[in-house]
PDB file of C-alpha atoms and ligand atoms in Angstrom:
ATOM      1  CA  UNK A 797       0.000   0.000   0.000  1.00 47.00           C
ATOM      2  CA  UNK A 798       1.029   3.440  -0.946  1.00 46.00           C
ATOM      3  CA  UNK A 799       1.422   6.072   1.983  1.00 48.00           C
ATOM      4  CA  UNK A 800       0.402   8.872  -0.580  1.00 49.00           C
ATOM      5  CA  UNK A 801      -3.238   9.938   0.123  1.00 68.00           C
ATOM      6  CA  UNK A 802      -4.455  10.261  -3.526  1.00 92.00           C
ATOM      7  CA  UNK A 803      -2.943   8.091  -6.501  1.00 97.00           C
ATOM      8  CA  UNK A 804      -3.944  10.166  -9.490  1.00 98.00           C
ATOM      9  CA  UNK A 805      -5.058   7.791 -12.592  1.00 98.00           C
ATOM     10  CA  UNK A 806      -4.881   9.371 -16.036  1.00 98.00           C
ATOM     11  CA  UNK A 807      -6.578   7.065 -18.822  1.00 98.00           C
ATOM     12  CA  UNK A 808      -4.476   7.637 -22.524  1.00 98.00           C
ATOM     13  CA  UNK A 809      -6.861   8.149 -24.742  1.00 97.00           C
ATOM     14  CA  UNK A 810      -4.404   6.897 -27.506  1.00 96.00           C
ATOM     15  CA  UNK A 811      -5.520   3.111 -26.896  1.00 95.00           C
ATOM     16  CA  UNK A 812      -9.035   3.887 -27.344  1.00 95.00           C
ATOM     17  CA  UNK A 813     -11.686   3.490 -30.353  1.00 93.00           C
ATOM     18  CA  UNK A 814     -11.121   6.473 -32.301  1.00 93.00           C
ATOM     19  CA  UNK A 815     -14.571   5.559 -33.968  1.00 94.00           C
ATOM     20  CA  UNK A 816     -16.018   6.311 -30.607  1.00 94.00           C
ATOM     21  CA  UNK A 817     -13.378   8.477 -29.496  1.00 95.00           C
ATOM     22  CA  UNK A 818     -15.777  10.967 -27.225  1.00 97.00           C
ATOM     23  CA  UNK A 819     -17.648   8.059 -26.045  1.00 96.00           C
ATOM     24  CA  UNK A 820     -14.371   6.490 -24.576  1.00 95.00           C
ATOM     25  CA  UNK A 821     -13.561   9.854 -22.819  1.00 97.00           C
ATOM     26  CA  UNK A 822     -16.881   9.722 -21.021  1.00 97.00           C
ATOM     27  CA  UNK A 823     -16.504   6.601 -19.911  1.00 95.00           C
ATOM     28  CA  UNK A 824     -13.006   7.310 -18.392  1.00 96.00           C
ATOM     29  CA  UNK A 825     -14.819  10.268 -16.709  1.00 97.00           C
ATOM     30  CA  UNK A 826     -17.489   7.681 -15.574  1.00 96.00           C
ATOM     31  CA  UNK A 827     -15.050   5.342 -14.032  1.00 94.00           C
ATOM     32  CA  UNK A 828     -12.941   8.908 -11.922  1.00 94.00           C
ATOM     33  CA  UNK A 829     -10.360   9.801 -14.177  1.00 97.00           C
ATOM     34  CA  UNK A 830      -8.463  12.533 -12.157  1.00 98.00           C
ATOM     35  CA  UNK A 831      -7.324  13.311 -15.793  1.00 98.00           C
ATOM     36  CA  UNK A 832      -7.387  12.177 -18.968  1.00 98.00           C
ATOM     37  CA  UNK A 833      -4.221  11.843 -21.225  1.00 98.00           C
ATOM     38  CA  UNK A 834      -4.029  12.934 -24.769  1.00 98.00           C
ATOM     39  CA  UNK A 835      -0.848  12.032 -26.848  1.00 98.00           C
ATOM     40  CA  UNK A 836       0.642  14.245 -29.499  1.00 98.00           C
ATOM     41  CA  UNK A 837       2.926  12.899 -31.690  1.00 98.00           C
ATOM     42  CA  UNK A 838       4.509  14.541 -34.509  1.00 98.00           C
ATOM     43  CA  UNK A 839       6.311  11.583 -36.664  1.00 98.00           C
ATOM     44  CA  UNK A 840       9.464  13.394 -35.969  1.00 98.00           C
ATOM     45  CA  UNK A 841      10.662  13.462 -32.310  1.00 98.00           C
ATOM     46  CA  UNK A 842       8.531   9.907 -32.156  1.00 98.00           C
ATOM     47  CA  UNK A 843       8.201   7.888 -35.401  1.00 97.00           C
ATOM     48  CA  UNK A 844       4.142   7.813 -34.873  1.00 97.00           C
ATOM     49  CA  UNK A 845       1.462  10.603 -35.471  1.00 97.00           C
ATOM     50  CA  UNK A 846      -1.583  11.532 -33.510  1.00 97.00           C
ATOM     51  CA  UNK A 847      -3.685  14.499 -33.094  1.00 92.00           C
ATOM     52  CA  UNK A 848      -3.900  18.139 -33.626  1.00 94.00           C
ATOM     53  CA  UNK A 849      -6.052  21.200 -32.076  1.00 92.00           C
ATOM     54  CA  UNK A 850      -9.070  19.687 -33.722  1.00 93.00           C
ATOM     55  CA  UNK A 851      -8.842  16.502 -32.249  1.00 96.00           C
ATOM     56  CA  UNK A 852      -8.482  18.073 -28.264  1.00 97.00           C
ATOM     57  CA  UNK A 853     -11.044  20.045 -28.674  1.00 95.00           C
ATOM     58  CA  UNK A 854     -13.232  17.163 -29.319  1.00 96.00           C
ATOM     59  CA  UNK A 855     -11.923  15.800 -26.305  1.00 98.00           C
ATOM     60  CA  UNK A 856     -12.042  18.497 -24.757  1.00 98.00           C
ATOM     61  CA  UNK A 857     -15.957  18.635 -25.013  1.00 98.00           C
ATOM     62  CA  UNK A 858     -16.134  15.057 -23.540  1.00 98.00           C
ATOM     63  CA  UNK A 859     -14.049  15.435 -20.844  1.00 98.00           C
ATOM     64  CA  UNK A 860     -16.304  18.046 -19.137  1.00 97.00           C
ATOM     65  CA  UNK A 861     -14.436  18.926 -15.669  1.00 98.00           C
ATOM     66  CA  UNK A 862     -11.982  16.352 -16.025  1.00 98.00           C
ATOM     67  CA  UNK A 863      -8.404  18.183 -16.811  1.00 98.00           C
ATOM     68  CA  UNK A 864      -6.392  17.220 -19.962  1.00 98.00           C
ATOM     69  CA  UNK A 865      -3.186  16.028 -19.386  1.00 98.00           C
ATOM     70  CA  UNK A 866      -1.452  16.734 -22.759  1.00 98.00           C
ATOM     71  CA  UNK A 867       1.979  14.566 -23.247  1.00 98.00           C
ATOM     72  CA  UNK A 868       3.350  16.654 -26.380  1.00 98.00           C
ATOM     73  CA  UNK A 869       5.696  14.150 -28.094  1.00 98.00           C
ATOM     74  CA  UNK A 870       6.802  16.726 -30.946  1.00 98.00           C
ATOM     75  CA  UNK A 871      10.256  18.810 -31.799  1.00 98.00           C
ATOM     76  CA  UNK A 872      10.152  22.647 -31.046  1.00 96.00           C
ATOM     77  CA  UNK A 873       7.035  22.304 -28.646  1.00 98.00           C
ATOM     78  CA  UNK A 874       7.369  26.155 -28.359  1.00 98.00           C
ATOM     79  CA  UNK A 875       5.863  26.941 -31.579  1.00 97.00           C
ATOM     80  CA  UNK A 876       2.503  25.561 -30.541  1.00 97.00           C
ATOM     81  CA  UNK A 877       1.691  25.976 -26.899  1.00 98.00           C
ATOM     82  CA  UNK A 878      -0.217  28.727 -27.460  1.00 98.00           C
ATOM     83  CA  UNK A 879      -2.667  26.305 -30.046  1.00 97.00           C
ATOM     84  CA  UNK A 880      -2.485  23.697 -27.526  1.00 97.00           C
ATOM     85  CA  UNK A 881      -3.990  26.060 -24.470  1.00 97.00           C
ATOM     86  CA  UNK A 882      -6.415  27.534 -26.640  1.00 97.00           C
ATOM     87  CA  UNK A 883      -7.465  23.818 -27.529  1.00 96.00           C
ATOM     88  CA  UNK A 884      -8.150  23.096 -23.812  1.00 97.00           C
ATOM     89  CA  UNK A 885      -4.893  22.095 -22.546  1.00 98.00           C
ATOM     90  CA  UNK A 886      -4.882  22.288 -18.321  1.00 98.00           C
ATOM     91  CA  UNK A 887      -1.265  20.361 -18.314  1.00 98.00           C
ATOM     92  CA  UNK A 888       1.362  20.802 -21.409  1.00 98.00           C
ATOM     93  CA  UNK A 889       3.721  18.757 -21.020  1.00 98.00           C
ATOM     94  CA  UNK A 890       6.929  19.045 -23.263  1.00 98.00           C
ATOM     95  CA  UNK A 891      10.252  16.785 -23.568  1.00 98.00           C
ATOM     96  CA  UNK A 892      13.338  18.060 -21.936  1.00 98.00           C
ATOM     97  CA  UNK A 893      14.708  16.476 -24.961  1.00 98.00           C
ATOM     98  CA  UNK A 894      12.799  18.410 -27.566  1.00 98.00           C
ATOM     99  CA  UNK A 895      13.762  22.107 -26.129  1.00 98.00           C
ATOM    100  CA  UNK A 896      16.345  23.909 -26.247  1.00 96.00           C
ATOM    101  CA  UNK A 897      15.639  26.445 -23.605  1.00 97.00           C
ATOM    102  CA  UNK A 898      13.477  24.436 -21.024  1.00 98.00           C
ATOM    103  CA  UNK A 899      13.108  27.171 -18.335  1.00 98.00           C
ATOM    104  CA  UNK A 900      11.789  29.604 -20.763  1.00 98.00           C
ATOM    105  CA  UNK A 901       9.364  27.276 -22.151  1.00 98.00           C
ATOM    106  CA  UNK A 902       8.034  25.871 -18.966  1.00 98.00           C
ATOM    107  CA  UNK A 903       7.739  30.068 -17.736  1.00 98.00           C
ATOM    108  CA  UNK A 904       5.995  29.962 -21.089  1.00 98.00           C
ATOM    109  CA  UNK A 905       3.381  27.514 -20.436  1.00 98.00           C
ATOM    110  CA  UNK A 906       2.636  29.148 -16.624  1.00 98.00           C
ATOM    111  CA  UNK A 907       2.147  32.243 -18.297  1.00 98.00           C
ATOM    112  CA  UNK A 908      -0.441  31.009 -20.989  1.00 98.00           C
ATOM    113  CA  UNK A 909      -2.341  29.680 -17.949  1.00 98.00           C
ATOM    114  CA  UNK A 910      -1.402  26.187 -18.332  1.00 98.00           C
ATOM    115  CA  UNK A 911       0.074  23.590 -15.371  1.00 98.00           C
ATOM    116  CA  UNK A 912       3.655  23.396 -16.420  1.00 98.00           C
ATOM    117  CA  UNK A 913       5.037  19.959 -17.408  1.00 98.00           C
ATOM    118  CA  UNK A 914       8.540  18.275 -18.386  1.00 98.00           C
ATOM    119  CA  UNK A 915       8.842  14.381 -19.542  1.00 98.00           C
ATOM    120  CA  UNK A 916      12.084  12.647 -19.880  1.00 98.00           C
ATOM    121  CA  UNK A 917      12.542   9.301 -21.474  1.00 98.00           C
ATOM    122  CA  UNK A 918      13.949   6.175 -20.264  1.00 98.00           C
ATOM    123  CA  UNK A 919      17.882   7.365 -21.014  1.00 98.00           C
ATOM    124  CA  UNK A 920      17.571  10.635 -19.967  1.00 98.00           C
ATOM    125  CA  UNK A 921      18.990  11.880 -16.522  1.00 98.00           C
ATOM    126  CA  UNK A 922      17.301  13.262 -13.839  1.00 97.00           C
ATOM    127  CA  UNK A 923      20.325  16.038 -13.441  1.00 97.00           C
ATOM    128  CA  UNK A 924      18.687  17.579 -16.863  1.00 97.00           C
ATOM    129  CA  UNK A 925      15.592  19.472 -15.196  1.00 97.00           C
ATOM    130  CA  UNK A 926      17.222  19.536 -11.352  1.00 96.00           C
ATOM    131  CA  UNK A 927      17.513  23.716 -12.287  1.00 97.00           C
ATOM    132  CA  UNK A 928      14.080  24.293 -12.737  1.00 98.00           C
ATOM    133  CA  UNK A 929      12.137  22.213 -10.020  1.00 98.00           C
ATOM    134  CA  UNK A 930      10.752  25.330  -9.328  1.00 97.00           C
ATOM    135  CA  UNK A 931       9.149  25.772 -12.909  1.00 98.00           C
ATOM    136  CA  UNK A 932       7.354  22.735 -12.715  1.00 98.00           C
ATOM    137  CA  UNK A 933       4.090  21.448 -11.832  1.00 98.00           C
ATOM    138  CA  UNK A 934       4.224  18.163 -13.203  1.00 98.00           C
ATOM    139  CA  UNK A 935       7.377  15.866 -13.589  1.00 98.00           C
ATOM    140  CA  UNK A 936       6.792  12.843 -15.685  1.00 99.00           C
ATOM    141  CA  UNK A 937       9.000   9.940 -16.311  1.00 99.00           C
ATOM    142  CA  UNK A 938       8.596   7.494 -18.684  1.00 99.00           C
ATOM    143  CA  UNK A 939       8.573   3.969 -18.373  1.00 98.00           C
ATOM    144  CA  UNK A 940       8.974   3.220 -22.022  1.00 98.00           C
ATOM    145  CA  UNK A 941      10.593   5.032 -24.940  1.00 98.00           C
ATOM    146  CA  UNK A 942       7.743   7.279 -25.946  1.00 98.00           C
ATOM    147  CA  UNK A 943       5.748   6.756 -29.465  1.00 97.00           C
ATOM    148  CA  UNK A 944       3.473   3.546 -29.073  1.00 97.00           C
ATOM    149  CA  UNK A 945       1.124   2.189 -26.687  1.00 96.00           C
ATOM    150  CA  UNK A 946       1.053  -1.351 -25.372  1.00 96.00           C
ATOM    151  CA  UNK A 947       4.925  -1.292 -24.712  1.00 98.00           C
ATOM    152  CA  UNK A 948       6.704  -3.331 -21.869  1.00 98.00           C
ATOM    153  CA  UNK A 949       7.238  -1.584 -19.002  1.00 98.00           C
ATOM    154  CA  UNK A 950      11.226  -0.407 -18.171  1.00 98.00           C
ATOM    155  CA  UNK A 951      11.702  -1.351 -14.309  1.00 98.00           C
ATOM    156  CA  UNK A 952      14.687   0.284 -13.960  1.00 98.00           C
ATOM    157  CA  UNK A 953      13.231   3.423 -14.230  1.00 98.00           C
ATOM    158  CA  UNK A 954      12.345   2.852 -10.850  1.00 98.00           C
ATOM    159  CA  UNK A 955      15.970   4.233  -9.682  1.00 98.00           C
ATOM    160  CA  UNK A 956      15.172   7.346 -11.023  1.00 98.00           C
ATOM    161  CA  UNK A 957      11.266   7.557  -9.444  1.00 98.00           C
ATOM    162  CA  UNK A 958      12.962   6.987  -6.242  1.00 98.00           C
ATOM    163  CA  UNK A 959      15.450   9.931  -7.074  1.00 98.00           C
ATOM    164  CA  UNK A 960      13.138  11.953  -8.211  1.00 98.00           C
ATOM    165  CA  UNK A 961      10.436  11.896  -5.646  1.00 98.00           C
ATOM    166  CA  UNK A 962      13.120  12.845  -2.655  1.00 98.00           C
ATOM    167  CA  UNK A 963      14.516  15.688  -4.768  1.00 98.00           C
ATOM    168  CA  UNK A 964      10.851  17.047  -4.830  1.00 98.00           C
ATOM    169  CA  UNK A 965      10.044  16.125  -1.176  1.00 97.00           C
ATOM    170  CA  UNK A 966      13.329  17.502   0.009  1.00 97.00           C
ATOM    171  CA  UNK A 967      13.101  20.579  -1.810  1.00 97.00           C
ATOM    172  CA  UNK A 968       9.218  21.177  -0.435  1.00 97.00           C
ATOM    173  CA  UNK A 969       8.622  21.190  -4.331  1.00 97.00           C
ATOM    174  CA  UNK A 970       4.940  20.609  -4.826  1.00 94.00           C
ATOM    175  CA  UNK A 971       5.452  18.722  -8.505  1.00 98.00           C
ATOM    176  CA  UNK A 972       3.485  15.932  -9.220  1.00 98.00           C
ATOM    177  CA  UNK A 973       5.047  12.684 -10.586  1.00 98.00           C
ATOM    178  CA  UNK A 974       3.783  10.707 -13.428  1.00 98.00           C
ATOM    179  CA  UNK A 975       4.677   7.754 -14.809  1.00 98.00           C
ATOM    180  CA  UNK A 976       3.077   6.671 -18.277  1.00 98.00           C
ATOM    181  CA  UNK A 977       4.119   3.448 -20.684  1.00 98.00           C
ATOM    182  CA  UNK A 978       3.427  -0.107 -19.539  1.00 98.00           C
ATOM    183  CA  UNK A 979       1.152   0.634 -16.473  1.00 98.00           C
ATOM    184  CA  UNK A 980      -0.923  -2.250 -15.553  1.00 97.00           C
ATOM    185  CA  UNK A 981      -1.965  -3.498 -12.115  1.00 97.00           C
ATOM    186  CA  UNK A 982       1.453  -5.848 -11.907  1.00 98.00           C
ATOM    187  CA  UNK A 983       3.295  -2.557 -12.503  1.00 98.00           C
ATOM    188  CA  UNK A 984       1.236   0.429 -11.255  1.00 98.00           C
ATOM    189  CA  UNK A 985       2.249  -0.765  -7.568  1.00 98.00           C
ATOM    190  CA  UNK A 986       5.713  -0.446  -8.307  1.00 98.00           C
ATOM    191  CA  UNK A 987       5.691   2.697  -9.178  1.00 98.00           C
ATOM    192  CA  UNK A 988       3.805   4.451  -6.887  1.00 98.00           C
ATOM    193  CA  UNK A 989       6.317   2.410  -4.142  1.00 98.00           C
ATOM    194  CA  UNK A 990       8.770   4.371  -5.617  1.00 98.00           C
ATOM    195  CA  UNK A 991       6.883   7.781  -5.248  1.00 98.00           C
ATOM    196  CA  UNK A 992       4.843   8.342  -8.323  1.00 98.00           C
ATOM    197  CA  UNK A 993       1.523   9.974  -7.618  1.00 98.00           C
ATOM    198  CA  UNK A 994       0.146  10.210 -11.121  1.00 98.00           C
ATOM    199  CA  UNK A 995      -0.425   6.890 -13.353  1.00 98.00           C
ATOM    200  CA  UNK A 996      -1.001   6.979 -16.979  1.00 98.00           C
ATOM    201  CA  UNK A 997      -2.839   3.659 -18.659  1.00 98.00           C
ATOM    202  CA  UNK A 998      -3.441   3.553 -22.132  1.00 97.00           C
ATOM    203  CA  UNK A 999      -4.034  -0.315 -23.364  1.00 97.00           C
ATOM    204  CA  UNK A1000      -4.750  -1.044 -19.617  1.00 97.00           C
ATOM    205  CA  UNK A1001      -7.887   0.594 -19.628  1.00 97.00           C
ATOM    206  CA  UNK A1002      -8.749   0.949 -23.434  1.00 95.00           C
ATOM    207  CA  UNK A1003      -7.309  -2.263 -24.680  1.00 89.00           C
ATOM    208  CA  UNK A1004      -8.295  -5.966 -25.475  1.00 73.00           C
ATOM    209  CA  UNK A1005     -12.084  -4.392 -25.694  1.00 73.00           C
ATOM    210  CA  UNK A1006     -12.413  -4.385 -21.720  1.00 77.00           C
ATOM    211  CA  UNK A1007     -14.509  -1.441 -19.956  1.00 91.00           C
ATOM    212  CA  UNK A1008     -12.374   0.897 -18.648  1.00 93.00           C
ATOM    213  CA  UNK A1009     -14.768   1.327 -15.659  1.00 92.00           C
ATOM    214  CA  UNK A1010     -13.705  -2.312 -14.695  1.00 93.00           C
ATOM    215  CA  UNK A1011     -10.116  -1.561 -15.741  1.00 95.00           C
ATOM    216  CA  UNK A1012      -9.594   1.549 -14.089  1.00 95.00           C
ATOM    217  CA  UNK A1013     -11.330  -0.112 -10.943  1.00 94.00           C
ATOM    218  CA  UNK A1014      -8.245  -2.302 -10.732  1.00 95.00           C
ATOM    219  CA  UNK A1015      -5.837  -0.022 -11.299  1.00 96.00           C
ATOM    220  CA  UNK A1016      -6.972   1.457  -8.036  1.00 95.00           C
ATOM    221  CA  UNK A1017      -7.135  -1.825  -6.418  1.00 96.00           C
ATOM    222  CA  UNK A1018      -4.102  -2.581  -7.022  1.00 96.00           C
ATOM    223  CA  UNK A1019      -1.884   0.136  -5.387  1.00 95.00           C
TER     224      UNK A1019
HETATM  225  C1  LIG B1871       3.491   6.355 -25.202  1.00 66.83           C
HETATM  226  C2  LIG B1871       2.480   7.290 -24.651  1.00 66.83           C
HETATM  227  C3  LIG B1871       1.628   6.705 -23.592  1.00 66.83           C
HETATM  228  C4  LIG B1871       0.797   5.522 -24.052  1.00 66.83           C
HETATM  229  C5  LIG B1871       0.856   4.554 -22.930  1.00 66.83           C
HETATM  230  O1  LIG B1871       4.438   7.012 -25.923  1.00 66.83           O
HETATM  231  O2  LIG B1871       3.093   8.428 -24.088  1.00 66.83           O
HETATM  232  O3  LIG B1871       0.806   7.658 -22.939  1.00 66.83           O
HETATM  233  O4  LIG B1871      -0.533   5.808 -24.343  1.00 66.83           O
HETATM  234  O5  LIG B1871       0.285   3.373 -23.334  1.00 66.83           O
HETATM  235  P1  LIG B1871       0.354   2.066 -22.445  1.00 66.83           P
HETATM  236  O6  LIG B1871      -0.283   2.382 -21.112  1.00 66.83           O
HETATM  237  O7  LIG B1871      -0.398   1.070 -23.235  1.00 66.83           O
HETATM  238  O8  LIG B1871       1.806   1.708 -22.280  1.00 66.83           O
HETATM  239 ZN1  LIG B1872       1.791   9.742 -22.821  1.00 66.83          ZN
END
């Protein structure tokens, strides 16, 4: 059991039926999705593409109260935050990978009115966003290299949760810390052990035609 009051789940949308894609956001919001996850991918910082503006909006719409938790897999992030907020973003979260000049683009987000967020993949080092803590008001950490769904979670990202979560504690930093990529209820455990507080499920929820009321029901039960 997890000694963190509230495990935030956030249900990726990117594993859902398309075909029924505001229908599946309701349902996520049904089953208590603190947030729901939306994936853009540009085919250039990941090999796969998503959606655009269009497509959050839509989401948007079905997501009623629920915040969107956008992961923005795409080079140059800067040139559309703007598009992204306007769209409905409440979290924008870029790669420390894809920017150049992190601080100023995680200043830039806070000052469009959007939760501030920073995702590093598997490889990258922790030591790459310890300068701007302070910036930040969501820290994710993936737990597969980013661009597909349905991917095997990397356990020895777990070092780096661990790391991670006592930099934030010990710095009174107030940053949340997702995980996202292979959650199930074998992994999510895990990594909320070793301090995250927000889980992202894609197939999990969406996949193998379950009900991601059921699904996200044992998400919970497991941690
Ligand atoms: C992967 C995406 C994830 C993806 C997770 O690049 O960032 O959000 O939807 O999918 P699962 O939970 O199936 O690993
Ligand atoms: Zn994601």
């Amino acid at each position: 059991m997890s000694s963190e009051p509230h495990i935030k789940i956030a249900p990726s949308i990117l594993s859902a039926d398309f075909g029924r894609l505001a229908e599946e956001v309701q349902e996520g919001v049904k089953a208590g999705a603190d947030y729901i996850h939306v994936d853009i991918m540009d085919g250039h910082f990941v090999p796969n593409i998503t959606f655009g503006w269009a497509t959050v909006d839509v989401i948007k719409k079905a997501a009623g109260h629920v915040p969107l938790d956008l992961h923005l897999m795409i080079s140059d992030p800067d040139r559309y935050l703007k598009d992204f907020i306007q769209a409905g973003a409440d979290i924008l979260t870029v790669h420390v990978e894809a920017c150049s000049h992190i601080q100023r683009t995680l200043t830039h987000i806070r000052d469009l009115g959007g939760k501030s967020g920073v995702a590093l993949n598997p490889g990258t080092p922790i030591s790459s966003i310890e300068n701007v803590l302070g910036n930040l008001d969501l820290l994710l950490l993936m737990t597969v290299n980013p661009g597909f769904g349905g991917q095997k979670y990397i356990s020895s990202v777990e070092t780096k949760i661990r790391r991670a979560s006592e930099m934030l504690k010990s710095g009174g930093y107030q940053s949340e810390l997702e995980v996202d990529g292979g959650i199930t209820p074998i992994t999510a455990p895990h990594a909320v052990n070793a301090g995250a507080t927000v889980l992202v499920a894609g197939s999990a929820v969406y996949g193998n035609e379950g009900d991601p009321i059921v699904n996200i029901k044992k998400l919970r039960e497991s941690i």
